[in-house]
PDB file of N, CA, C and O in Angstrom:
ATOM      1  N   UNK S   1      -3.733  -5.598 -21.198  1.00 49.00           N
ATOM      2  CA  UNK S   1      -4.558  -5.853 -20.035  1.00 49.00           C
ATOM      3  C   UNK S   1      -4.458  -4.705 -19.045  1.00 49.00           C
ATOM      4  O   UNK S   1      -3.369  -4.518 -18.502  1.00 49.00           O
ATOM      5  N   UNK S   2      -5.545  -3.877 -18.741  1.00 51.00           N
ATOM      6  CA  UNK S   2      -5.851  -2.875 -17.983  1.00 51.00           C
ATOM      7  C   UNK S   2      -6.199  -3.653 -16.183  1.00 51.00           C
ATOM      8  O   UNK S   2      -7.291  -4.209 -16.071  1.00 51.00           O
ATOM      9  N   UNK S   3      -5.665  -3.644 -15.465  1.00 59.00           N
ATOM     10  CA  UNK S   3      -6.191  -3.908 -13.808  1.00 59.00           C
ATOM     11  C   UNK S   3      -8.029  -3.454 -13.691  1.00 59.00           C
ATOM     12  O   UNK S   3      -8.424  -2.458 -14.297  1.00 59.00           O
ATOM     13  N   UNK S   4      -8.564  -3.924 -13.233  1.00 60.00           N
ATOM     14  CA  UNK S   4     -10.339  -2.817 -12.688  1.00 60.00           C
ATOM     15  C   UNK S   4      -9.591  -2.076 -11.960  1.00 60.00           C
ATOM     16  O   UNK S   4      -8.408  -2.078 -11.618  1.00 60.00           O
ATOM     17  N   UNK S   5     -11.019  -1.078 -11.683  1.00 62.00           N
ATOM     18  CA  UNK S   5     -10.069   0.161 -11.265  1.00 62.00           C
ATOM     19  C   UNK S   5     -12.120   0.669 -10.367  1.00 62.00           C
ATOM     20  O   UNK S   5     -13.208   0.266 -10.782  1.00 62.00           O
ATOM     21  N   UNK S   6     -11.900   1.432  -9.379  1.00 64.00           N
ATOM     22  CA  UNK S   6     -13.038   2.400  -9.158  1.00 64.00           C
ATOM     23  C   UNK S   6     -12.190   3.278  -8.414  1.00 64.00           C
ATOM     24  O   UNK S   6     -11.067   3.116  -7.937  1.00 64.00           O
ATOM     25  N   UNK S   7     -13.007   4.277  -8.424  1.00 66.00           N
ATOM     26  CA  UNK S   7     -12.851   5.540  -7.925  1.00 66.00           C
ATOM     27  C   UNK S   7     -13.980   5.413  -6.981  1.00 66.00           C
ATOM     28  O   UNK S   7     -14.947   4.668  -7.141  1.00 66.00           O
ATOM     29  N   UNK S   8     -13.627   6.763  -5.286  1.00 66.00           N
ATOM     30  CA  UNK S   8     -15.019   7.193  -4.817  1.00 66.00           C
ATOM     31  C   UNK S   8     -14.430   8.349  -3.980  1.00 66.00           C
ATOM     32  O   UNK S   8     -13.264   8.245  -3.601  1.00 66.00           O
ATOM     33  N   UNK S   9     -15.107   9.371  -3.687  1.00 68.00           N
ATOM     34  CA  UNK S   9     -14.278  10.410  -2.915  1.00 68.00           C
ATOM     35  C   UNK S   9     -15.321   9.943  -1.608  1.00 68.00           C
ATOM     36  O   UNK S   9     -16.271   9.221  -1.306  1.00 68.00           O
ATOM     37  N   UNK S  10     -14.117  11.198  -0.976  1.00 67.00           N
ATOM     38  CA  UNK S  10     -14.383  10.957   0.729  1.00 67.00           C
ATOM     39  C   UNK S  10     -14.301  12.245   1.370  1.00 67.00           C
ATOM     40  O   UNK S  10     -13.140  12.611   1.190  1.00 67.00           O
ATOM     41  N   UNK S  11     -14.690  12.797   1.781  1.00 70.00           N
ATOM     42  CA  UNK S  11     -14.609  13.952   2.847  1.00 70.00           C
ATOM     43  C   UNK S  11     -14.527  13.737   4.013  1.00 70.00           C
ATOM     44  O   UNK S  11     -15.562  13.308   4.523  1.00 70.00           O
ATOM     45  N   UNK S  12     -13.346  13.921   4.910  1.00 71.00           N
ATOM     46  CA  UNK S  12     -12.963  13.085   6.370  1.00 71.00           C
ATOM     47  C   UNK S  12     -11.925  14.525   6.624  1.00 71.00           C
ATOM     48  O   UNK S  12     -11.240  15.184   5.843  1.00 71.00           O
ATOM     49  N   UNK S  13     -12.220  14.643   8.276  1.00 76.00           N
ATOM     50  CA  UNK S  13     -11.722  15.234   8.969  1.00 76.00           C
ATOM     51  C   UNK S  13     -10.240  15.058   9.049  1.00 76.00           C
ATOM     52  O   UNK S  13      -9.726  14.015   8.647  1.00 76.00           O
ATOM     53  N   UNK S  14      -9.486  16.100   9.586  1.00 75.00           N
ATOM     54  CA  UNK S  14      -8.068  15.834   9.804  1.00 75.00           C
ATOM     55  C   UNK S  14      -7.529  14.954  10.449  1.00 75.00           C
ATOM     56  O   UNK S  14      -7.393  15.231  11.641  1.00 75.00           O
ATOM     57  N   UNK S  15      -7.139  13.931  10.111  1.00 79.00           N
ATOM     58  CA  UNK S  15      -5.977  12.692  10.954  1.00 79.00           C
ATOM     59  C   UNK S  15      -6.960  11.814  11.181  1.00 79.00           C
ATOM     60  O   UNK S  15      -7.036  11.290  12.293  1.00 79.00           O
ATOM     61  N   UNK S  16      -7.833  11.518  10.221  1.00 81.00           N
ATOM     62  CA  UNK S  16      -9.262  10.260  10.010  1.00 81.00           C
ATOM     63  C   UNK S  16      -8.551   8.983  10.137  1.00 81.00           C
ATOM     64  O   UNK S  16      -7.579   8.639   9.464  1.00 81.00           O
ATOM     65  N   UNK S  17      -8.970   8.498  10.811  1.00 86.00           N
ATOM     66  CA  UNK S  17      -8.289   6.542   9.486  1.00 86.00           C
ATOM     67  C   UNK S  17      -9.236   6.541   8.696  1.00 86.00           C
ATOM     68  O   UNK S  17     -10.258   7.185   8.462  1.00 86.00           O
ATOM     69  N   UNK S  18      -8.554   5.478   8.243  1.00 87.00           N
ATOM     70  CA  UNK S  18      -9.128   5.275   7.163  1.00 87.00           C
ATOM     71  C   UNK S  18      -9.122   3.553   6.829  1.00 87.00           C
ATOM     72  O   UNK S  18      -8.020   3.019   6.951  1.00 87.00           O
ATOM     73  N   UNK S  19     -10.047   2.847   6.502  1.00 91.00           N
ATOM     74  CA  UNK S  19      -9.628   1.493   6.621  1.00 91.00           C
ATOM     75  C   UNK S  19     -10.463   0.878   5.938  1.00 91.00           C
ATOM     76  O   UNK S  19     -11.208   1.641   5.324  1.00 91.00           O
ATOM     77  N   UNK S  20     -10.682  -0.330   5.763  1.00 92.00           N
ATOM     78  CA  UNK S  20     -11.325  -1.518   4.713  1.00 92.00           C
ATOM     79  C   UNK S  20     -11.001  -2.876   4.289  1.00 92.00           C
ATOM     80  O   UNK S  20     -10.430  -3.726   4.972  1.00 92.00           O
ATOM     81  N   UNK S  21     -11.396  -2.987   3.170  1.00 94.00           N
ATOM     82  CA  UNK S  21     -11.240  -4.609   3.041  1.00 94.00           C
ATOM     83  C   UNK S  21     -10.474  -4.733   1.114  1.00 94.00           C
ATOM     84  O   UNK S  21     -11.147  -4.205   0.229  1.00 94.00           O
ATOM     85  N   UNK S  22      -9.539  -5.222   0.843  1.00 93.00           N
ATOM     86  CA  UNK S  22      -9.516  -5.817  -0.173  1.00 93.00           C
ATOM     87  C   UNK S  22     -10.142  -6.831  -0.717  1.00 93.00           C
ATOM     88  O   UNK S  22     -10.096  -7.904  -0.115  1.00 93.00           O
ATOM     89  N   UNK S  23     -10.776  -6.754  -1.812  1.00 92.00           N
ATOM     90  CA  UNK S  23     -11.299  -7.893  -1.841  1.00 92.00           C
ATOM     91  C   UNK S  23     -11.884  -8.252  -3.675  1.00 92.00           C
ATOM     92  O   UNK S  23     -12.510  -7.411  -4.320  1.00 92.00           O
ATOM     93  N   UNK S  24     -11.629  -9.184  -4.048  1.00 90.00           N
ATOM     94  CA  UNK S  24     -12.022  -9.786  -5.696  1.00 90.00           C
ATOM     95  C   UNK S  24     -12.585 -10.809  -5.949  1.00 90.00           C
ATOM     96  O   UNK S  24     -12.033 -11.795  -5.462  1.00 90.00           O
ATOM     97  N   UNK S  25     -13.616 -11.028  -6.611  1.00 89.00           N
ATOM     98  CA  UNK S  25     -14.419 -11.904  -6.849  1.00 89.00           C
ATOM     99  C   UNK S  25     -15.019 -12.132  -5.716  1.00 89.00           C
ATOM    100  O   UNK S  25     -15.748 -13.114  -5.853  1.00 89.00           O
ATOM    101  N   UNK S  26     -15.068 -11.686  -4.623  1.00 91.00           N
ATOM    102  CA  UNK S  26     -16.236 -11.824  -3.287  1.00 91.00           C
ATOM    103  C   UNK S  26     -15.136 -12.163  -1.951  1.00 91.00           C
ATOM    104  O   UNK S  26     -15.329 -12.044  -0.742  1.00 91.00           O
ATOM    105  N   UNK S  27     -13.826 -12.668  -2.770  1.00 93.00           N
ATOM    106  CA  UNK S  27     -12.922 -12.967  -2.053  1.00 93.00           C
ATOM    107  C   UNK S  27     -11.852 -11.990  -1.060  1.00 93.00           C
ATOM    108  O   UNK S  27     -11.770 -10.866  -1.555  1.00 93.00           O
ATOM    109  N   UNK S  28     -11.059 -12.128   0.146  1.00 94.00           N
ATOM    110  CA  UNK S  28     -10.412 -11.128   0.320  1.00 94.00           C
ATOM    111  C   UNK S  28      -9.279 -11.737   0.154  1.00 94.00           C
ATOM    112  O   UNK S  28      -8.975 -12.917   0.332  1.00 94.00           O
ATOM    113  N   UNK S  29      -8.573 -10.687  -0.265  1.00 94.00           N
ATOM    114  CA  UNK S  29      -7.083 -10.747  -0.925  1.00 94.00           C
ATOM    115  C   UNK S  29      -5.901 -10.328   0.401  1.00 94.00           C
ATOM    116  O   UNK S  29      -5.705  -9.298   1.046  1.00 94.00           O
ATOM    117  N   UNK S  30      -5.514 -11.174   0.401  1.00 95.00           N
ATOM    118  CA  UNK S  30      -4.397 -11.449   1.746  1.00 95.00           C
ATOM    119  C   UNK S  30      -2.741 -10.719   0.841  1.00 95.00           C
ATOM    120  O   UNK S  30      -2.419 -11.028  -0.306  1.00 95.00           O
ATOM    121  N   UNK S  31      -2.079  -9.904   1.606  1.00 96.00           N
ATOM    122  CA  UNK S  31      -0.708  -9.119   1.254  1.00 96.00           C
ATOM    123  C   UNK S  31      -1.278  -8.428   0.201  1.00 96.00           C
ATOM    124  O   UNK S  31      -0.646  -8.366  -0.853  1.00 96.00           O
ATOM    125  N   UNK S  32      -2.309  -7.924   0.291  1.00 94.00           N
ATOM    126  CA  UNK S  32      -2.100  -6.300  -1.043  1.00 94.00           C
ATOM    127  C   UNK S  32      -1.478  -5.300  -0.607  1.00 94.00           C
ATOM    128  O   UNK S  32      -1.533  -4.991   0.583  1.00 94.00           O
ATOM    129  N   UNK S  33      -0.744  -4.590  -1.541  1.00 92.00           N
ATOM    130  CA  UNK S  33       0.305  -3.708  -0.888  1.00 92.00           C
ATOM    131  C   UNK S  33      -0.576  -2.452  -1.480  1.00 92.00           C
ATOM    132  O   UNK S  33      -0.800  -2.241  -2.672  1.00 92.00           O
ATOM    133  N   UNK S  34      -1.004  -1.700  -0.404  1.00 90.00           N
ATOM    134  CA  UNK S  34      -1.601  -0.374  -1.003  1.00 90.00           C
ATOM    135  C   UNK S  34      -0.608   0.891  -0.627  1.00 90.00           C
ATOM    136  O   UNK S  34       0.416   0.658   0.017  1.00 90.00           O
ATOM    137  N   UNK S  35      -0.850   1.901  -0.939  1.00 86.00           N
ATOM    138  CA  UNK S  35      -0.432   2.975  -1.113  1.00 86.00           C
ATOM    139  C   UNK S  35      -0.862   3.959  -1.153  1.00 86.00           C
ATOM    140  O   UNK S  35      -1.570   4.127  -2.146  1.00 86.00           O
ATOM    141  N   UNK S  36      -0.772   4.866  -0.436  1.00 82.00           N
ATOM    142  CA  UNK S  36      -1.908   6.517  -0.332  1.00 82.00           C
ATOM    143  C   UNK S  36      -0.820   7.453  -0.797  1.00 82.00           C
ATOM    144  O   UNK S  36       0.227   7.715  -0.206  1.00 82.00           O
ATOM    145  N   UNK S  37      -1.276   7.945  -2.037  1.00 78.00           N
ATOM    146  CA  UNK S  37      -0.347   9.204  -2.779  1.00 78.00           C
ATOM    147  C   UNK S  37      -1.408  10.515  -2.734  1.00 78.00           C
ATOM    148  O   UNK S  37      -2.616  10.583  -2.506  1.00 78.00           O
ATOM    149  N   UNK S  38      -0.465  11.443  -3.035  1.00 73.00           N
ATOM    150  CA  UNK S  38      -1.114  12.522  -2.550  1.00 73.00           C
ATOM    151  C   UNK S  38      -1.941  13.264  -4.275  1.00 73.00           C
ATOM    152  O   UNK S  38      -1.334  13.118  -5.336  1.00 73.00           O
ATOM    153  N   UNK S  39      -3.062  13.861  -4.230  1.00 65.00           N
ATOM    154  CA  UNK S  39      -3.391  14.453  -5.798  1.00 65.00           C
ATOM    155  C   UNK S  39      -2.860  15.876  -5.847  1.00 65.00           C
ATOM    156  O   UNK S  39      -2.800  16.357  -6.979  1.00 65.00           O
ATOM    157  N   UNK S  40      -2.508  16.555  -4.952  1.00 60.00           N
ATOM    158  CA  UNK S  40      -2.547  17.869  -5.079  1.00 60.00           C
ATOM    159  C   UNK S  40      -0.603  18.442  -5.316  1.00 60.00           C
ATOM    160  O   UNK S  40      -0.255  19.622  -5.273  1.00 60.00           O
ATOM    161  N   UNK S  41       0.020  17.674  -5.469  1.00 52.00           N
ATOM    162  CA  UNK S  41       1.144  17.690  -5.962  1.00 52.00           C
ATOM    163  C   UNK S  41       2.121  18.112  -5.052  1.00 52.00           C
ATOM    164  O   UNK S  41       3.166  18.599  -5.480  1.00 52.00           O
ATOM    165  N   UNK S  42       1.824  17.931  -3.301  1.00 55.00           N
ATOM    166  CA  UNK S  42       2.705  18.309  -2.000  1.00 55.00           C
ATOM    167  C   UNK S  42       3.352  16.897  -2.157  1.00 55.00           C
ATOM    168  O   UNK S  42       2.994  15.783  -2.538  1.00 55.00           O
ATOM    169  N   UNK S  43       4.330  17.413  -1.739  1.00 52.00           N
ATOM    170  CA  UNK S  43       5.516  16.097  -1.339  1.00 52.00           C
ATOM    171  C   UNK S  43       5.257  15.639  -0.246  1.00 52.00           C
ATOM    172  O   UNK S  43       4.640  16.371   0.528  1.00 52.00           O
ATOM    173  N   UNK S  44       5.618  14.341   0.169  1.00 57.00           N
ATOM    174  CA  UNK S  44       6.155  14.272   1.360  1.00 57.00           C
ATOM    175  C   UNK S  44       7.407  14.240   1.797  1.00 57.00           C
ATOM    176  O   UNK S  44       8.417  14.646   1.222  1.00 57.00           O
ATOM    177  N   UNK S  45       7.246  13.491   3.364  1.00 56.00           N
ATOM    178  CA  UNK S  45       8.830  13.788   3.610  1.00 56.00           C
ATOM    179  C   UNK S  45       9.348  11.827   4.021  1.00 56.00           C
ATOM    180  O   UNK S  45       8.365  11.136   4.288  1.00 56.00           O
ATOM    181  N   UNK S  46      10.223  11.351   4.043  1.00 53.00           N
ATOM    182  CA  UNK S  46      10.369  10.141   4.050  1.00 53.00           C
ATOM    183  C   UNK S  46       9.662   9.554   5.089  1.00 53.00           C
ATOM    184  O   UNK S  46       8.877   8.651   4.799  1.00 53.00           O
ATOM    185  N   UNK S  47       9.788   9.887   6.214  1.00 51.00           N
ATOM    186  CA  UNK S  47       8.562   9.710   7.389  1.00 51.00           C
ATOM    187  C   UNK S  47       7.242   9.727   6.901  1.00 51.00           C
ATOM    188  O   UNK S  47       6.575   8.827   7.411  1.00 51.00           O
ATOM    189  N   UNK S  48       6.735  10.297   6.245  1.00 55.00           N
ATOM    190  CA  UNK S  48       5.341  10.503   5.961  1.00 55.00           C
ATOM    191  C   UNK S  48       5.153   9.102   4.952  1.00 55.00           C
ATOM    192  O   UNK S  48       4.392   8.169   5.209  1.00 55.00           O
ATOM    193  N   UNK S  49       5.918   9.193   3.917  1.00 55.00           N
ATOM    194  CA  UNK S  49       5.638   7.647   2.727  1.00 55.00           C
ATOM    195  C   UNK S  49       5.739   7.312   3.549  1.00 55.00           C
ATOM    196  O   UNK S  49       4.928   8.011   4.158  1.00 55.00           O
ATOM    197  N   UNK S  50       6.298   6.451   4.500  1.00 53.00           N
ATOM    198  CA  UNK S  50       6.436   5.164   5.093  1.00 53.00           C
ATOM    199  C   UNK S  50       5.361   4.878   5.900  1.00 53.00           C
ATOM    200  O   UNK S  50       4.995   3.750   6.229  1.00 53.00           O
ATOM    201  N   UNK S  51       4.810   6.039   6.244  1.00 59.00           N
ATOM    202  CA  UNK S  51       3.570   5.405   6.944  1.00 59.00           C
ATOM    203  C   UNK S  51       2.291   5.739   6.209  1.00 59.00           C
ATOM    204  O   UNK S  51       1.239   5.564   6.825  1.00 59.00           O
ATOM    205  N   UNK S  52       2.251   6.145   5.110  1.00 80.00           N
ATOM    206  CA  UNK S  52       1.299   5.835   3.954  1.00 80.00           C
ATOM    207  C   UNK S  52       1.273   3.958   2.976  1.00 80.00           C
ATOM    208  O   UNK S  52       0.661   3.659   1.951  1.00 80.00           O
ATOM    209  N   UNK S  53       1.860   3.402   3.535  1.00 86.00           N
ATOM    210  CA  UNK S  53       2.092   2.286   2.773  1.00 86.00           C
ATOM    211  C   UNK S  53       1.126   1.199   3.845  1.00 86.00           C
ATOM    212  O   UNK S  53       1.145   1.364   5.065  1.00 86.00           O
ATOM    213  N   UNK S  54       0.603   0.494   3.425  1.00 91.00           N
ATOM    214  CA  UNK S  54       0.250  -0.839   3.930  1.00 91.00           C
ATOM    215  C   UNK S  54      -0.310  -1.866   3.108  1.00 91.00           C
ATOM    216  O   UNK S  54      -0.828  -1.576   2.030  1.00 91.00           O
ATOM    217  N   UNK S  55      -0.224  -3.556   3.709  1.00 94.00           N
ATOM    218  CA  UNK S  55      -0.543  -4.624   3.297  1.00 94.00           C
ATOM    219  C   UNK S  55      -1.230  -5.069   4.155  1.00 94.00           C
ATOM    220  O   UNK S  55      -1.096  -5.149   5.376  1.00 94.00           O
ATOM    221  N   UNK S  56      -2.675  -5.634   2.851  1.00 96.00           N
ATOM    222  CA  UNK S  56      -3.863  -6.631   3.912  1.00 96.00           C
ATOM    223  C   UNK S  56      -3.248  -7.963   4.508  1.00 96.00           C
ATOM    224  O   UNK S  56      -2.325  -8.735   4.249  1.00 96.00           O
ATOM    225  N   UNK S  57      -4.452  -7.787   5.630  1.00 97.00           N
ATOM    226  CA  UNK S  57      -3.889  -8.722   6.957  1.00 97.00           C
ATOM    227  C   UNK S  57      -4.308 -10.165   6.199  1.00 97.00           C
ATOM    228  O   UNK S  57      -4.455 -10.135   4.977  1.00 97.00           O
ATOM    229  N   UNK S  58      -4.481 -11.303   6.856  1.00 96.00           N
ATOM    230  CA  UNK S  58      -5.013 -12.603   6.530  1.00 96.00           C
ATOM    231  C   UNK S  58      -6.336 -12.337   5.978  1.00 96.00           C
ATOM    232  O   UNK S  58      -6.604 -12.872   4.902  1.00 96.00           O
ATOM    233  N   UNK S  59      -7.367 -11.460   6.646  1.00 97.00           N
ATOM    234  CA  UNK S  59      -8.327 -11.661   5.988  1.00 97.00           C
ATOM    235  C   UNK S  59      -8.779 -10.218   5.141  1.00 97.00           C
ATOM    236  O   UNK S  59      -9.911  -9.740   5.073  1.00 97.00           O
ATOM    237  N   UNK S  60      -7.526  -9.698   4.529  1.00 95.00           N
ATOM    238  CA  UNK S  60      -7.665  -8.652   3.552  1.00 95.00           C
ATOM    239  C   UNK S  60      -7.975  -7.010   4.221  1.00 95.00           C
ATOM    240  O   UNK S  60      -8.193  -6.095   3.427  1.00 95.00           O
ATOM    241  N   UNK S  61      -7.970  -6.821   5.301  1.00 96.00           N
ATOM    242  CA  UNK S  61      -8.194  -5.627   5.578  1.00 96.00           C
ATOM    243  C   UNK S  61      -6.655  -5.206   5.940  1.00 96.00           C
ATOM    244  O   UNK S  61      -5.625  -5.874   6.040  1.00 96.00           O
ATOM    245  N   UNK S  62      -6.981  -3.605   6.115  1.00 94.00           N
ATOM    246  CA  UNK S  62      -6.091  -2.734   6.316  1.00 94.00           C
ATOM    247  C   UNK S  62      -6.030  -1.277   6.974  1.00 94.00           C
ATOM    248  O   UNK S  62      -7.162  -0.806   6.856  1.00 94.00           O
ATOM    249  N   UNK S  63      -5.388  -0.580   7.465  1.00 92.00           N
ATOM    250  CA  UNK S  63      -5.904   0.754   8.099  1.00 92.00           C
ATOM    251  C   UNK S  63      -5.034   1.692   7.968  1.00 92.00           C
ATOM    252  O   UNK S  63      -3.901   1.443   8.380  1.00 92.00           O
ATOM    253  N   UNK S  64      -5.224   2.626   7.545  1.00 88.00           N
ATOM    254  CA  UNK S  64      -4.377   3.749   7.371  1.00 88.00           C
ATOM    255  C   UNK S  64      -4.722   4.778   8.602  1.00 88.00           C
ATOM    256  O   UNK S  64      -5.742   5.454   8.466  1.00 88.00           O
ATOM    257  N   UNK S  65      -3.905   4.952   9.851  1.00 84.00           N
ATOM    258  CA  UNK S  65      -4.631   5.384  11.346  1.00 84.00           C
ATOM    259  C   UNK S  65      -4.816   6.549  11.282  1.00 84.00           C
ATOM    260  O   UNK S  65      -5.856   6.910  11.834  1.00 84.00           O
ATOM    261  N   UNK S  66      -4.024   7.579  10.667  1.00 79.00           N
ATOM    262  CA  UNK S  66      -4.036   8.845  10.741  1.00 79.00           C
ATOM    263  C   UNK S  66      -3.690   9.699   9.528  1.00 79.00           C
ATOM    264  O   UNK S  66      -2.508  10.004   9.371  1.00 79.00           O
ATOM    265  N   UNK S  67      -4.446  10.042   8.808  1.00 78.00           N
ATOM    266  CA  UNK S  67      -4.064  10.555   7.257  1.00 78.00           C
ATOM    267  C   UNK S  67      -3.608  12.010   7.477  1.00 78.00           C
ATOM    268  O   UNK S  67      -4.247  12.646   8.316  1.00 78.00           O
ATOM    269  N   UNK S  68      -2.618  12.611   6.860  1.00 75.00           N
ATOM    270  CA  UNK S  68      -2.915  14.220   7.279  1.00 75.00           C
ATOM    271  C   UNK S  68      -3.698  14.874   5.930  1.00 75.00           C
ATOM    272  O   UNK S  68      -3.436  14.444   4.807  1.00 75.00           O
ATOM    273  N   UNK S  69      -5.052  16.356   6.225  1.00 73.00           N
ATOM    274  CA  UNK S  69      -5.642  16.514   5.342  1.00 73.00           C
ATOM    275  C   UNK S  69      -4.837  17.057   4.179  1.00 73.00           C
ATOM    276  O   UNK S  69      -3.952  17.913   4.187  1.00 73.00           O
ATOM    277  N   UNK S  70      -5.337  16.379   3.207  1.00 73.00           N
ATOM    278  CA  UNK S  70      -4.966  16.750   1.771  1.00 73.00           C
ATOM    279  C   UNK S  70      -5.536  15.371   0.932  1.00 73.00           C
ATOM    280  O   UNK S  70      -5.663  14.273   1.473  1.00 73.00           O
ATOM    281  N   UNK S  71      -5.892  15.692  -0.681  1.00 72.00           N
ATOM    282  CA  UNK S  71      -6.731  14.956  -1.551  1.00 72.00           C
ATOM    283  C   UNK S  71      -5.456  13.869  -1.388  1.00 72.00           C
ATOM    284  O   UNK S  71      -4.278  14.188  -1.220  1.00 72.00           O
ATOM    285  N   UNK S  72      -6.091  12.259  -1.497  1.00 75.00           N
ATOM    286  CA  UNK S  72      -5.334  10.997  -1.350  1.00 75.00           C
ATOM    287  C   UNK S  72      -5.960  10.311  -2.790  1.00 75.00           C
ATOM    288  O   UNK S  72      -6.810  10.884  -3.472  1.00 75.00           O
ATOM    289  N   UNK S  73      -5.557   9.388  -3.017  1.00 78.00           N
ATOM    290  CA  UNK S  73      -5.387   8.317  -4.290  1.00 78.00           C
ATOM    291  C   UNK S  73      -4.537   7.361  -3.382  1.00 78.00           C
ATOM    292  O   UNK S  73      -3.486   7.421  -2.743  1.00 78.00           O
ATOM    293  N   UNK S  74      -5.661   6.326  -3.687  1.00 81.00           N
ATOM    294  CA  UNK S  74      -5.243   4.646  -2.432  1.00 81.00           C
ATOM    295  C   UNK S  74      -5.044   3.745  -4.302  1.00 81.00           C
ATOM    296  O   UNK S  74      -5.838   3.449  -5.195  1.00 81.00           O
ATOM    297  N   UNK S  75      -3.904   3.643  -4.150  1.00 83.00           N
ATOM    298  CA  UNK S  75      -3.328   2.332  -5.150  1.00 83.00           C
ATOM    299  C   UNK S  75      -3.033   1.138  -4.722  1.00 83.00           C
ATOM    300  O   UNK S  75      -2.151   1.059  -3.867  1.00 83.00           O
ATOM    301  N   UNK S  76      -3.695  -0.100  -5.204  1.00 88.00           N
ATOM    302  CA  UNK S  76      -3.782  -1.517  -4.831  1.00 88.00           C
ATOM    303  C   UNK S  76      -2.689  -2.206  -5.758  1.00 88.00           C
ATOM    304  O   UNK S  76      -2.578  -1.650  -6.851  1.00 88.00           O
ATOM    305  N   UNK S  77      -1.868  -3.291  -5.551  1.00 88.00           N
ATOM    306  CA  UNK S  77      -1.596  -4.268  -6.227  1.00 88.00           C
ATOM    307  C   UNK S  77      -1.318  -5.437  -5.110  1.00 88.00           C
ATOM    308  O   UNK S  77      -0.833  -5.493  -3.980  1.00 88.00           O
ATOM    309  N   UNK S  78      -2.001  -6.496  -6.229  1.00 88.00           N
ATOM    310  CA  UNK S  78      -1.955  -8.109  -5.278  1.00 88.00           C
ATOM    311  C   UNK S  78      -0.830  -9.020  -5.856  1.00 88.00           C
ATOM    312  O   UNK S  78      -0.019  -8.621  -6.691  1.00 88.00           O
ATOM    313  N   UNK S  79      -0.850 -10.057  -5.429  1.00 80.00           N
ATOM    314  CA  UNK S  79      -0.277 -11.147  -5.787  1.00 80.00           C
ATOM    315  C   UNK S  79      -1.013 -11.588  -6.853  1.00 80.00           C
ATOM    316  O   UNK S  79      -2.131 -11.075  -6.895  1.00 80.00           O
ATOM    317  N   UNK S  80      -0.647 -12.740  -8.148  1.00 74.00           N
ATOM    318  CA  UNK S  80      -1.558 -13.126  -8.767  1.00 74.00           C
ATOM    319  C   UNK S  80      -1.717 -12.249  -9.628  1.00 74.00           C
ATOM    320  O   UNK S  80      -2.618 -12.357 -10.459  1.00 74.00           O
TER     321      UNK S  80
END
């Protein structure tokens, strides 16, 4: 069993949020734990993961406030 999966790029200015909705079957998905990793193979520094991480609110959204520029990959997993 493979998860769905989409892809979409984004072109956003330096220190964008970034934000949205989880959501499956029409539904929004409450505690998804997402994750913004980086594609271009820079590290971060422990400060930086920690505020790349978040979980949807009650009604599935989430915001990432200030990204610094470089290519991102947002990874989802839910409950269920």
């Amino acid at each position: 069993d493979h998860a769905p999966h989409a892809s979409i790029n984004l072109i956003l200015r330096p220190g964008a949020p970034i934000g949205g909705m989880v959501v499956s079957g029409g539904e929004p998905v409450v505690g998804a734990q997402l994750a913004a990793l980086t594609h271009d193979g820079q590290s971060a520094s422990r400060n930086e993961l920690a505020s790349l991480i978040r979980e949807s609110d009650g009604e599935g959204r989430f915001l990432f406030e200030s990204m610094p520029p470089t290519a991102w990959g947002f990874y989802v997993t839910a409950p269920g």
